[in-house]
Short mmCIF file of N, CA and C in Angstrom, two decimals:
data_model
loop_
_atom_site.label_atom_id
_atom_site.label_comp_id
_atom_site.label_asym_id
_atom_site.label_seq_id
_atom_site.Cartn_x
_atom_site.Cartn_y
_atom_site.Cartn_z
N MET A 236 -31.30 9.70 -15.70
CA MET A 236 -30.23 8.76 -15.94
C MET A 236 -28.92 9.34 -15.44
N ILE A 237 -28.12 8.48 -14.82
CA ILE A 237 -26.81 8.90 -14.32
C ILE A 237 -25.75 7.95 -14.88
N ILE A 238 -24.75 8.54 -15.53
CA ILE A 238 -23.61 7.79 -16.05
C ILE A 238 -22.43 8.18 -15.16
N TRP A 239 -21.91 7.23 -14.41
CA TRP A 239 -20.86 7.45 -13.42
C TRP A 239 -19.55 6.91 -14.00
N ILE A 240 -18.61 7.79 -14.30
CA ILE A 240 -17.34 7.41 -14.90
C ILE A 240 -16.25 7.52 -13.85
N THR A 241 -15.54 6.42 -13.61
CA THR A 241 -14.52 6.43 -12.58
C THR A 241 -13.22 5.81 -13.10
N GLY A 242 -12.14 6.18 -12.46
CA GLY A 242 -10.80 5.69 -12.80
C GLY A 242 -9.80 6.57 -12.08
N LEU A 243 -8.57 6.13 -12.04
CA LEU A 243 -7.52 6.91 -11.40
C LEU A 243 -7.35 8.27 -12.06
N SER A 244 -6.73 9.20 -11.36
CA SER A 244 -6.42 10.50 -11.95
C SER A 244 -5.51 10.29 -13.16
N GLY A 245 -5.92 10.80 -14.30
CA GLY A 245 -5.15 10.63 -15.52
C GLY A 245 -5.64 9.50 -16.40
N ALA A 246 -6.72 8.81 -15.98
CA ALA A 246 -7.23 7.68 -16.77
C ALA A 246 -8.02 8.14 -17.99
N GLY A 247 -8.51 9.39 -17.97
CA GLY A 247 -9.26 9.89 -19.13
C GLY A 247 -10.72 10.18 -18.85
N LYS A 248 -11.10 10.34 -17.60
CA LYS A 248 -12.50 10.59 -17.24
C LYS A 248 -13.03 11.87 -17.86
N THR A 249 -12.33 12.97 -17.69
CA THR A 249 -12.77 14.25 -18.23
C THR A 249 -12.79 14.20 -19.75
N THR A 250 -11.83 13.55 -20.35
CA THR A 250 -11.78 13.42 -21.81
C THR A 250 -13.01 12.67 -22.32
N LEU A 251 -13.38 11.58 -21.66
CA LEU A 251 -14.56 10.83 -22.08
C LEU A 251 -15.83 11.64 -21.83
N CYS A 252 -15.92 12.32 -20.69
CA CYS A 252 -17.08 13.18 -20.42
C CYS A 252 -17.25 14.21 -21.54
N ASN A 253 -16.17 14.85 -21.93
CA ASN A 253 -16.24 15.87 -22.97
C ASN A 253 -16.61 15.29 -24.33
N ALA A 254 -16.10 14.10 -24.64
CA ALA A 254 -16.44 13.45 -25.91
C ALA A 254 -17.92 13.09 -25.94
N LEU A 255 -18.45 12.62 -24.83
CA LEU A 255 -19.89 12.32 -24.76
C LEU A 255 -20.71 13.60 -24.91
N ARG A 256 -20.28 14.65 -24.22
CA ARG A 256 -20.98 15.93 -24.32
C ARG A 256 -20.98 16.44 -25.76
N ASP A 257 -19.82 16.43 -26.39
CA ASP A 257 -19.71 16.95 -27.76
C ASP A 257 -20.55 16.15 -28.74
N THR A 258 -20.64 14.85 -28.52
CA THR A 258 -21.41 13.99 -29.41
C THR A 258 -22.91 14.13 -29.17
N LEU A 259 -23.30 14.24 -27.92
CA LEU A 259 -24.73 14.16 -27.56
C LEU A 259 -25.44 15.51 -27.40
N ARG A 260 -24.73 16.55 -27.06
CA ARG A 260 -25.39 17.82 -26.75
C ARG A 260 -26.31 18.31 -27.87
N PRO A 261 -25.94 18.15 -29.16
CA PRO A 261 -26.85 18.62 -30.21
C PRO A 261 -28.22 17.91 -30.20
N VAL A 262 -28.28 16.68 -29.71
CA VAL A 262 -29.55 15.93 -29.72
C VAL A 262 -30.09 15.68 -28.32
N LEU A 263 -29.33 16.03 -27.32
CA LEU A 263 -29.72 15.77 -25.93
C LEU A 263 -29.37 16.99 -25.08
N PRO A 264 -30.11 18.10 -25.29
CA PRO A 264 -29.77 19.33 -24.57
C PRO A 264 -29.92 19.20 -23.05
N GLU A 265 -30.61 18.16 -22.60
CA GLU A 265 -30.78 17.96 -21.16
C GLU A 265 -29.61 17.23 -20.52
N LEU A 266 -28.49 17.16 -21.22
CA LEU A 266 -27.30 16.51 -20.70
C LEU A 266 -26.46 17.49 -19.88
N VAL A 267 -25.96 17.05 -18.74
CA VAL A 267 -25.12 17.88 -17.90
C VAL A 267 -23.96 17.03 -17.38
N ILE A 268 -22.80 17.66 -17.23
CA ILE A 268 -21.62 16.98 -16.70
C ILE A 268 -21.32 17.52 -15.31
N LEU A 269 -21.09 16.60 -14.39
CA LEU A 269 -20.59 16.96 -13.06
C LEU A 269 -19.18 16.38 -12.96
N ASP A 270 -18.19 17.23 -13.12
CA ASP A 270 -16.80 16.82 -13.02
C ASP A 270 -16.36 17.04 -11.57
N GLY A 271 -15.74 16.02 -10.99
CA GLY A 271 -15.34 16.10 -9.58
C GLY A 271 -14.51 17.33 -9.27
N ASP A 272 -13.55 17.67 -10.13
CA ASP A 272 -12.70 18.84 -9.89
C ASP A 272 -13.51 20.14 -9.97
N ASP A 273 -14.42 20.22 -10.95
CA ASP A 273 -15.23 21.43 -11.10
C ASP A 273 -16.18 21.63 -9.92
N VAL A 274 -16.78 20.53 -9.45
CA VAL A 274 -17.69 20.63 -8.30
C VAL A 274 -16.91 21.03 -7.05
N ARG A 275 -15.74 20.48 -6.88
CA ARG A 275 -14.90 20.84 -5.73
C ARG A 275 -14.60 22.35 -5.76
N THR A 276 -14.28 22.87 -6.94
CA THR A 276 -14.00 24.30 -7.09
C THR A 276 -15.26 25.13 -6.84
N ALA A 277 -16.40 24.67 -7.33
CA ALA A 277 -17.67 25.40 -7.15
C ALA A 277 -18.03 25.55 -5.68
N PHE A 278 -17.63 24.58 -4.86
CA PHE A 278 -17.91 24.64 -3.43
C PHE A 278 -16.77 25.33 -2.66
N GLY A 279 -15.89 26.00 -3.37
CA GLY A 279 -14.85 26.80 -2.73
C GLY A 279 -13.68 26.03 -2.19
N GLN A 280 -13.41 24.86 -2.76
CA GLN A 280 -12.25 24.05 -2.32
C GLN A 280 -12.27 23.85 -0.81
N ASP A 281 -13.45 23.65 -0.24
CA ASP A 281 -13.57 23.58 1.22
C ASP A 281 -13.25 22.20 1.79
N LEU A 282 -12.95 21.23 0.94
CA LEU A 282 -12.63 19.89 1.42
C LEU A 282 -11.18 19.55 1.11
N GLY A 283 -10.58 18.79 1.99
CA GLY A 283 -9.24 18.29 1.72
C GLY A 283 -9.32 17.07 0.83
N TYR A 284 -8.17 16.49 0.58
CA TYR A 284 -8.12 15.30 -0.28
C TYR A 284 -7.94 14.02 0.53
N HIS A 285 -7.99 14.14 1.84
CA HIS A 285 -7.91 12.96 2.69
C HIS A 285 -9.16 12.11 2.47
N LYS A 286 -9.15 10.91 3.00
CA LYS A 286 -10.23 9.96 2.75
C LYS A 286 -11.60 10.53 3.13
N ALA A 287 -11.71 11.16 4.29
CA ALA A 287 -13.00 11.71 4.73
C ALA A 287 -13.47 12.84 3.80
N GLY A 288 -12.55 13.68 3.36
CA GLY A 288 -12.90 14.75 2.43
C GLY A 288 -13.34 14.21 1.09
N ARG A 289 -12.68 13.16 0.63
CA ARG A 289 -13.05 12.54 -0.63
C ARG A 289 -14.44 11.92 -0.55
N LEU A 290 -14.74 11.28 0.58
CA LEU A 290 -16.07 10.68 0.75
C LEU A 290 -17.15 11.76 0.79
N LYS A 291 -16.88 12.87 1.46
CA LYS A 291 -17.86 13.96 1.49
C LYS A 291 -18.08 14.52 0.08
N GLN A 292 -17.02 14.64 -0.68
CA GLN A 292 -17.12 15.09 -2.07
C GLN A 292 -17.98 14.13 -2.88
N LEU A 293 -17.78 12.83 -2.69
CA LEU A 293 -18.59 11.85 -3.39
C LEU A 293 -20.06 11.97 -3.02
N HIS A 294 -20.34 12.21 -1.74
CA HIS A 294 -21.73 12.37 -1.31
C HIS A 294 -22.35 13.61 -1.96
N ARG A 295 -21.58 14.66 -2.12
CA ARG A 295 -22.08 15.85 -2.84
C ARG A 295 -22.44 15.50 -4.27
N LEU A 296 -21.53 14.80 -4.92
CA LEU A 296 -21.77 14.43 -6.31
C LEU A 296 -22.98 13.51 -6.44
N GLN A 297 -23.10 12.56 -5.51
CA GLN A 297 -24.26 11.67 -5.52
C GLN A 297 -25.56 12.47 -5.37
N SER A 298 -25.58 13.39 -4.42
CA SER A 298 -26.78 14.18 -4.17
C SER A 298 -27.13 15.04 -5.37
N MET A 299 -26.14 15.74 -5.90
CA MET A 299 -26.38 16.61 -7.05
C MET A 299 -26.86 15.80 -8.26
N ALA A 300 -26.19 14.70 -8.53
CA ALA A 300 -26.56 13.88 -9.68
C ALA A 300 -27.98 13.33 -9.54
N THR A 301 -28.34 12.89 -8.35
CA THR A 301 -29.67 12.33 -8.12
C THR A 301 -30.75 13.39 -8.29
N VAL A 302 -30.53 14.58 -7.73
CA VAL A 302 -31.51 15.67 -7.86
C VAL A 302 -31.70 16.02 -9.34
N LEU A 303 -30.62 16.14 -10.08
CA LEU A 303 -30.71 16.50 -11.50
C LEU A 303 -31.37 15.39 -12.33
N ALA A 304 -31.02 14.15 -12.05
CA ALA A 304 -31.61 13.03 -12.80
C ALA A 304 -33.11 12.92 -12.55
N LYS A 305 -33.53 13.20 -11.33
CA LYS A 305 -34.97 13.14 -11.01
C LYS A 305 -35.75 14.24 -11.73
N GLN A 306 -35.05 15.24 -12.23
CA GLN A 306 -35.69 16.31 -13.01
C GLN A 306 -35.66 16.00 -14.51
N GLY A 307 -35.20 14.81 -14.87
CA GLY A 307 -35.20 14.40 -16.26
C GLY A 307 -33.91 14.65 -17.01
N LEU A 308 -32.89 15.14 -16.33
CA LEU A 308 -31.61 15.39 -17.00
C LEU A 308 -30.80 14.10 -17.11
N VAL A 309 -29.95 14.05 -18.11
CA VAL A 309 -28.96 12.98 -18.23
C VAL A 309 -27.69 13.54 -17.60
N VAL A 310 -27.23 12.91 -16.54
CA VAL A 310 -26.11 13.41 -15.76
C VAL A 310 -24.91 12.50 -15.96
N ILE A 311 -23.81 13.08 -16.41
CA ILE A 311 -22.55 12.34 -16.54
C ILE A 311 -21.64 12.83 -15.43
N VAL A 312 -21.20 11.90 -14.59
CA VAL A 312 -20.35 12.24 -13.45
C VAL A 312 -18.96 11.65 -13.69
N GLY A 313 -17.94 12.50 -13.66
CA GLY A 313 -16.56 12.05 -13.77
C GLY A 313 -15.91 12.18 -12.40
N VAL A 314 -15.55 11.04 -11.79
CA VAL A 314 -15.10 11.07 -10.41
C VAL A 314 -13.98 10.04 -10.17
N LEU A 315 -13.04 10.45 -9.34
CA LEU A 315 -11.85 9.63 -9.08
C LEU A 315 -12.10 8.50 -8.10
N TYR A 316 -12.56 8.79 -6.94
CA TYR A 316 -12.57 7.82 -5.85
C TYR A 316 -13.72 6.85 -6.00
N ALA A 317 -13.44 5.56 -6.07
CA ALA A 317 -14.47 4.54 -6.33
C ALA A 317 -14.63 3.62 -5.12
N HIS A 318 -14.98 4.18 -3.98
CA HIS A 318 -15.16 3.37 -2.79
C HIS A 318 -16.33 2.40 -3.00
N PRO A 319 -16.18 1.12 -2.63
CA PRO A 319 -17.23 0.13 -2.87
C PRO A 319 -18.59 0.51 -2.27
N ASP A 320 -18.59 1.12 -1.09
CA ASP A 320 -19.87 1.53 -0.47
C ASP A 320 -20.58 2.58 -1.31
N VAL A 321 -19.82 3.48 -1.89
CA VAL A 321 -20.38 4.54 -2.73
C VAL A 321 -21.00 3.94 -3.98
N LEU A 322 -20.28 3.05 -4.64
CA LEU A 322 -20.78 2.45 -5.87
C LEU A 322 -22.01 1.57 -5.60
N GLU A 323 -22.01 0.88 -4.48
CA GLU A 323 -23.19 0.08 -4.11
C GLU A 323 -24.40 0.98 -3.87
N TRP A 324 -24.18 2.09 -3.15
CA TRP A 324 -25.27 3.04 -2.90
C TRP A 324 -25.80 3.58 -4.24
N ASN A 325 -24.89 3.90 -5.14
CA ASN A 325 -25.30 4.41 -6.45
C ASN A 325 -26.25 3.43 -7.14
N ARG A 326 -25.87 2.17 -7.19
CA ARG A 326 -26.68 1.16 -7.87
C ARG A 326 -28.06 1.02 -7.24
N GLU A 327 -28.12 1.15 -5.94
CA GLU A 327 -29.38 0.96 -5.22
C GLU A 327 -30.28 2.19 -5.24
N ASN A 328 -29.71 3.38 -5.42
CA ASN A 328 -30.48 4.60 -5.23
C ASN A 328 -30.56 5.55 -6.42
N MET A 329 -29.70 5.41 -7.38
CA MET A 329 -29.70 6.36 -8.49
C MET A 329 -30.56 5.85 -9.65
N PRO A 330 -31.38 6.73 -10.22
CA PRO A 330 -32.23 6.31 -11.32
C PRO A 330 -31.43 6.03 -12.59
N ASP A 331 -31.72 4.89 -13.21
CA ASP A 331 -31.06 4.52 -14.48
C ASP A 331 -29.54 4.70 -14.40
N TYR A 332 -28.94 4.05 -13.42
CA TYR A 332 -27.51 4.17 -13.16
C TYR A 332 -26.70 3.29 -14.12
N PHE A 333 -25.63 3.87 -14.68
CA PHE A 333 -24.73 3.16 -15.58
C PHE A 333 -23.31 3.53 -15.19
N GLU A 334 -22.50 2.53 -14.87
CA GLU A 334 -21.14 2.77 -14.36
C GLU A 334 -20.09 2.38 -15.40
N ILE A 335 -19.14 3.28 -15.59
CA ILE A 335 -18.04 3.05 -16.53
C ILE A 335 -16.72 3.15 -15.76
N TYR A 336 -15.89 2.14 -15.95
CA TYR A 336 -14.58 2.12 -15.31
C TYR A 336 -13.50 2.26 -16.37
N LEU A 337 -12.67 3.28 -16.22
CA LEU A 337 -11.50 3.46 -17.09
C LEU A 337 -10.31 2.83 -16.37
N ASP A 338 -9.97 1.65 -16.79
CA ASP A 338 -8.97 0.82 -16.12
C ASP A 338 -7.57 1.18 -16.62
N ALA A 339 -6.90 2.01 -15.84
CA ALA A 339 -5.53 2.42 -16.18
C ALA A 339 -4.60 1.99 -15.05
N SER A 340 -3.47 1.45 -15.42
CA SER A 340 -2.49 1.06 -14.41
C SER A 340 -1.87 2.31 -13.79
N LEU A 341 -1.34 2.15 -12.60
CA LEU A 341 -0.66 3.25 -11.93
C LEU A 341 0.52 3.72 -12.78
N GLU A 342 1.21 2.80 -13.44
CA GLU A 342 2.34 3.17 -14.29
C GLU A 342 1.89 4.09 -15.43
N THR A 343 0.75 3.77 -16.03
CA THR A 343 0.24 4.59 -17.14
C THR A 343 -0.11 5.99 -16.66
N VAL A 344 -0.86 6.10 -15.57
CA VAL A 344 -1.28 7.43 -15.12
C VAL A 344 -0.10 8.23 -14.59
N LYS A 345 0.89 7.57 -14.03
CA LYS A 345 2.10 8.29 -13.61
C LYS A 345 2.83 8.86 -14.83
N ALA A 346 2.84 8.11 -15.92
CA ALA A 346 3.51 8.58 -17.14
C ALA A 346 2.76 9.77 -17.75
N ARG A 347 1.42 9.76 -17.66
CA ARG A 347 0.63 10.88 -18.20
C ARG A 347 0.73 12.08 -17.27
N ASP A 348 0.38 11.91 -16.03
CA ASP A 348 0.48 12.88 -14.92
C ASP A 348 0.33 14.34 -15.33
N ALA A 349 -0.75 14.64 -16.05
CA ALA A 349 -0.98 16.01 -16.54
C ALA A 349 -1.05 17.04 -15.41
N LYS A 350 -1.54 16.63 -14.24
CA LYS A 350 -1.67 17.55 -13.11
C LYS A 350 -0.42 17.56 -12.23
N GLY A 351 0.51 16.64 -12.49
CA GLY A 351 1.74 16.58 -11.70
C GLY A 351 1.57 15.99 -10.32
N ILE A 352 0.42 15.39 -10.02
CA ILE A 352 0.18 14.92 -8.65
C ILE A 352 1.03 13.71 -8.29
N TYR A 353 1.25 12.81 -9.24
CA TYR A 353 2.04 11.62 -8.92
C TYR A 353 3.50 11.99 -8.68
N ALA A 354 4.03 12.92 -9.47
CA ALA A 354 5.41 13.38 -9.27
C ALA A 354 5.54 14.05 -7.91
N MET A 355 4.55 14.90 -7.56
CA MET A 355 4.60 15.56 -6.24
C MET A 355 4.52 14.54 -5.11
N ALA A 356 3.69 13.53 -5.27
CA ALA A 356 3.55 12.50 -4.23
C ALA A 356 4.84 11.73 -4.06
N GLU A 357 5.48 11.40 -5.17
CA GLU A 357 6.72 10.64 -5.09
C GLU A 357 7.86 11.46 -4.47
N ARG A 358 7.82 12.80 -4.65
CA ARG A 358 8.83 13.67 -4.03
C ARG A 358 8.51 13.94 -2.56
N GLY A 359 7.31 13.57 -2.13
CA GLY A 359 6.89 13.85 -0.76
C GLY A 359 6.27 15.22 -0.59
N ASP A 360 5.95 15.90 -1.71
CA ASP A 360 5.35 17.23 -1.67
C ASP A 360 3.83 17.20 -1.58
N MET A 361 3.24 16.02 -1.73
CA MET A 361 1.79 15.90 -1.69
C MET A 361 1.43 14.56 -1.06
N SER A 362 0.41 14.59 -0.23
CA SER A 362 -0.10 13.34 0.34
C SER A 362 -1.56 13.19 -0.06
N ASP A 363 -2.16 12.10 0.38
CA ASP A 363 -3.57 11.80 0.11
C ASP A 363 -3.84 11.66 -1.38
N VAL A 364 -2.98 10.92 -2.06
CA VAL A 364 -3.13 10.67 -3.50
C VAL A 364 -3.66 9.25 -3.67
N VAL A 365 -4.82 9.16 -4.32
CA VAL A 365 -5.42 7.84 -4.56
C VAL A 365 -4.49 7.03 -5.46
N GLY A 366 -4.24 5.81 -5.03
CA GLY A 366 -3.34 4.93 -5.77
C GLY A 366 -1.93 4.95 -5.21
N ILE A 367 -1.61 5.97 -4.42
CA ILE A 367 -0.29 6.07 -3.79
C ILE A 367 -0.43 5.81 -2.28
N ASP A 368 -1.04 6.74 -1.57
CA ASP A 368 -1.20 6.54 -0.13
C ASP A 368 -2.66 6.45 0.32
N ILE A 369 -3.58 6.53 -0.63
CA ILE A 369 -4.98 6.19 -0.38
C ILE A 369 -5.30 5.04 -1.32
N GLU A 370 -5.86 4.00 -0.76
CA GLU A 370 -6.14 2.80 -1.55
C GLU A 370 -7.11 3.09 -2.69
N TRP A 371 -6.78 2.58 -3.86
CA TRP A 371 -7.68 2.62 -5.02
C TRP A 371 -8.51 1.34 -4.99
N HIS A 372 -9.81 1.49 -5.04
CA HIS A 372 -10.73 0.35 -5.06
C HIS A 372 -11.19 0.15 -6.51
N VAL A 373 -10.83 -0.97 -7.08
CA VAL A 373 -11.27 -1.29 -8.44
C VAL A 373 -12.77 -1.59 -8.38
N PRO A 374 -13.57 -0.92 -9.21
CA PRO A 374 -15.01 -1.22 -9.22
C PRO A 374 -15.26 -2.70 -9.53
N LYS A 375 -16.20 -3.29 -8.79
CA LYS A 375 -16.44 -4.72 -8.92
C LYS A 375 -17.40 -5.07 -10.05
N ASN A 376 -18.38 -4.21 -10.31
CA ASN A 376 -19.42 -4.55 -11.27
C ASN A 376 -19.75 -3.41 -12.24
N PRO A 377 -18.76 -2.82 -12.88
CA PRO A 377 -19.11 -1.74 -13.81
C PRO A 377 -19.92 -2.30 -14.99
N ASN A 378 -20.76 -1.45 -15.55
CA ASN A 378 -21.51 -1.85 -16.73
C ASN A 378 -20.60 -1.93 -17.95
N LEU A 379 -19.54 -1.12 -17.93
CA LEU A 379 -18.63 -1.05 -19.07
C LEU A 379 -17.23 -0.72 -18.55
N THR A 380 -16.24 -1.43 -19.07
CA THR A 380 -14.84 -1.18 -18.70
C THR A 380 -14.04 -0.93 -19.96
N PHE A 381 -13.21 0.11 -19.91
CA PHE A 381 -12.30 0.40 -21.02
C PHE A 381 -10.86 0.24 -20.51
N ASP A 382 -10.01 -0.34 -21.33
CA ASP A 382 -8.59 -0.45 -21.02
C ASP A 382 -7.94 0.89 -21.32
N ALA A 383 -7.75 1.70 -20.30
CA ALA A 383 -7.21 3.05 -20.47
C ALA A 383 -5.69 3.04 -20.63
N ASP A 384 -5.05 1.88 -20.50
CA ASP A 384 -3.62 1.80 -20.80
C ASP A 384 -3.39 1.89 -22.31
N TYR A 385 -4.37 1.42 -23.07
CA TYR A 385 -4.30 1.45 -24.54
C TYR A 385 -5.62 2.02 -25.05
N PRO A 386 -5.84 3.30 -24.82
CA PRO A 386 -7.16 3.87 -25.11
C PRO A 386 -7.43 4.06 -26.59
N LEU A 387 -8.70 3.94 -26.90
CA LEU A 387 -9.18 4.30 -28.23
C LEU A 387 -9.31 5.82 -28.27
N PRO A 388 -9.44 6.40 -29.46
CA PRO A 388 -9.70 7.84 -29.53
C PRO A 388 -10.99 8.17 -28.77
N PRO A 389 -11.06 9.35 -28.13
CA PRO A 389 -12.20 9.70 -27.29
C PRO A 389 -13.56 9.55 -27.98
N LEU A 390 -13.68 9.94 -29.23
CA LEU A 390 -14.97 9.81 -29.91
C LEU A 390 -15.38 8.36 -30.12
N GLN A 391 -14.41 7.48 -30.31
CA GLN A 391 -14.72 6.05 -30.42
C GLN A 391 -15.21 5.51 -29.09
N LEU A 392 -14.59 5.94 -27.99
CA LEU A 392 -15.06 5.53 -26.67
C LEU A 392 -16.48 6.02 -26.45
N ALA A 393 -16.74 7.27 -26.81
CA ALA A 393 -18.08 7.83 -26.65
C ALA A 393 -19.09 7.02 -27.46
N GLU A 394 -18.74 6.65 -28.68
CA GLU A 394 -19.65 5.86 -29.51
C GLU A 394 -19.95 4.51 -28.87
N GLN A 395 -18.95 3.89 -28.24
CA GLN A 395 -19.18 2.61 -27.57
C GLN A 395 -20.11 2.77 -26.37
N VAL A 396 -19.93 3.86 -25.61
CA VAL A 396 -20.82 4.13 -24.48
C VAL A 396 -22.25 4.31 -24.98
N ILE A 397 -22.41 5.13 -26.00
CA ILE A 397 -23.74 5.42 -26.56
C ILE A 397 -24.41 4.14 -27.03
N ALA A 398 -23.65 3.25 -27.66
CA ALA A 398 -24.21 1.99 -28.15
C ALA A 398 -24.73 1.10 -27.02
N GLU A 399 -24.20 1.27 -25.82
CA GLU A 399 -24.59 0.44 -24.68
C GLU A 399 -25.79 0.98 -23.90
N ILE A 400 -26.15 2.24 -24.13
CA ILE A 400 -27.20 2.88 -23.33
C ILE A 400 -28.36 3.24 -24.24
N PRO A 401 -29.48 2.54 -24.12
CA PRO A 401 -30.61 2.77 -25.03
C PRO A 401 -31.06 4.23 -25.14
N ARG A 402 -31.12 4.96 -24.05
CA ARG A 402 -31.58 6.36 -24.12
C ARG A 402 -30.66 7.20 -25.00
N LEU A 403 -29.36 6.98 -24.88
CA LEU A 403 -28.40 7.75 -25.68
C LEU A 403 -28.45 7.31 -27.14
N LYS A 404 -28.51 6.01 -27.34
CA LYS A 404 -28.58 5.46 -28.70
C LYS A 404 -29.83 5.97 -29.41
N SER A 405 -30.94 6.00 -28.69
CA SER A 405 -32.20 6.48 -29.25
C SER A 405 -32.12 7.96 -29.63
N ALA A 406 -31.47 8.76 -28.79
CA ALA A 406 -31.33 10.19 -29.08
C ALA A 406 -30.55 10.41 -30.37
N LEU A 407 -29.47 9.66 -30.56
CA LEU A 407 -28.70 9.80 -31.80
C LEU A 407 -29.46 9.26 -32.99
N SER A 408 -30.19 8.18 -32.82
CA SER A 408 -30.99 7.62 -33.91
C SER A 408 -32.05 8.61 -34.35
N SER A 409 -32.67 9.30 -33.41
CA SER A 409 -33.69 10.31 -33.73
C SER A 409 -33.08 11.42 -34.57
N ARG A 410 -31.88 11.82 -34.22
CA ARG A 410 -31.20 12.87 -34.99
C ARG A 410 -30.95 12.39 -36.40
N ASP A 411 -30.44 11.15 -36.52
CA ASP A 411 -30.13 10.61 -37.83
C ASP A 411 -31.38 10.49 -38.68
N LEU A 412 -32.49 10.07 -38.08
CA LEU A 412 -33.75 9.96 -38.82
C LEU A 412 -34.27 11.34 -39.22
N GLY A 413 -34.15 12.29 -38.29
CA GLY A 413 -34.62 13.64 -38.57
C GLY A 413 -33.83 14.36 -39.64
N SER A 414 -32.59 13.97 -39.81
CA SER A 414 -31.76 14.65 -40.80
C SER A 414 -31.76 13.92 -42.15
N ALA A 415 -32.40 12.73 -42.18
CA ALA A 415 -32.45 11.98 -43.44
C ALA A 415 -33.29 12.75 -44.46
N LYS A 416 -32.78 12.83 -45.66
CA LYS A 416 -33.49 13.53 -46.73
C LYS A 416 -34.13 12.50 -47.65
N PRO A 417 -35.35 12.77 -48.10
CA PRO A 417 -35.97 11.82 -49.02
C PRO A 417 -35.19 11.77 -50.33
N ARG A 418 -35.21 10.60 -50.93
CA ARG A 418 -34.53 10.46 -52.22
C ARG A 418 -35.28 11.25 -53.27
N SER A 419 -34.59 11.68 -54.26
CA SER A 419 -35.20 12.43 -55.36
C SER A 419 -36.27 11.57 -56.02
N GLY A 420 -37.44 12.14 -56.18
CA GLY A 420 -38.52 11.44 -56.83
C GLY A 420 -39.30 10.52 -55.90
N ALA A 421 -38.95 10.53 -54.60
CA ALA A 421 -39.65 9.67 -53.67
C ALA A 421 -41.06 10.18 -53.47
N VAL A 422 -41.97 9.27 -53.33
CA VAL A 422 -43.38 9.63 -53.10
C VAL A 422 -43.62 9.58 -51.61
N GLY A 423 -44.24 10.58 -51.06
CA GLY A 423 -44.45 10.60 -49.62
C GLY A 423 -45.81 10.87 -49.31
#
């Protein structure tokens, strides 16, 4: 299974990935996160942020996620660039694909700007910023969309994702059943 989380930089992708991991890891040890920034670093920052570099990065993430999912892992991918061709390929080729869009306005992510990229872009110190000088493509058919301008707490978002995906819901239900204690005096 592959859960593909996309949205502009600052929309909350990493936060949601971490909330899902923290909630599910105790009952789903086969869960792995592929964060776009972490994968870029793991490959030695060998790609630029221009459109071609971003597409190559997406192809890496697609390949890694598919290989891991075919081995039975639950793969959560947090990725910025949502090119329509990439998302279409995902739906056609990835096993048990589920797409989540964190819908945040450019104004909201500029206000958050934890990495400072929007401020640098506006000063002219950085180029190739999605939403500024690289077009942001809004996903057309996500399985789930969250309004990231007015986000819920991360654990609530994670609970909503889990409720929508039977494999995740089942894993948590198994934990809850396994931890249930018989009532005093119950006959078994």
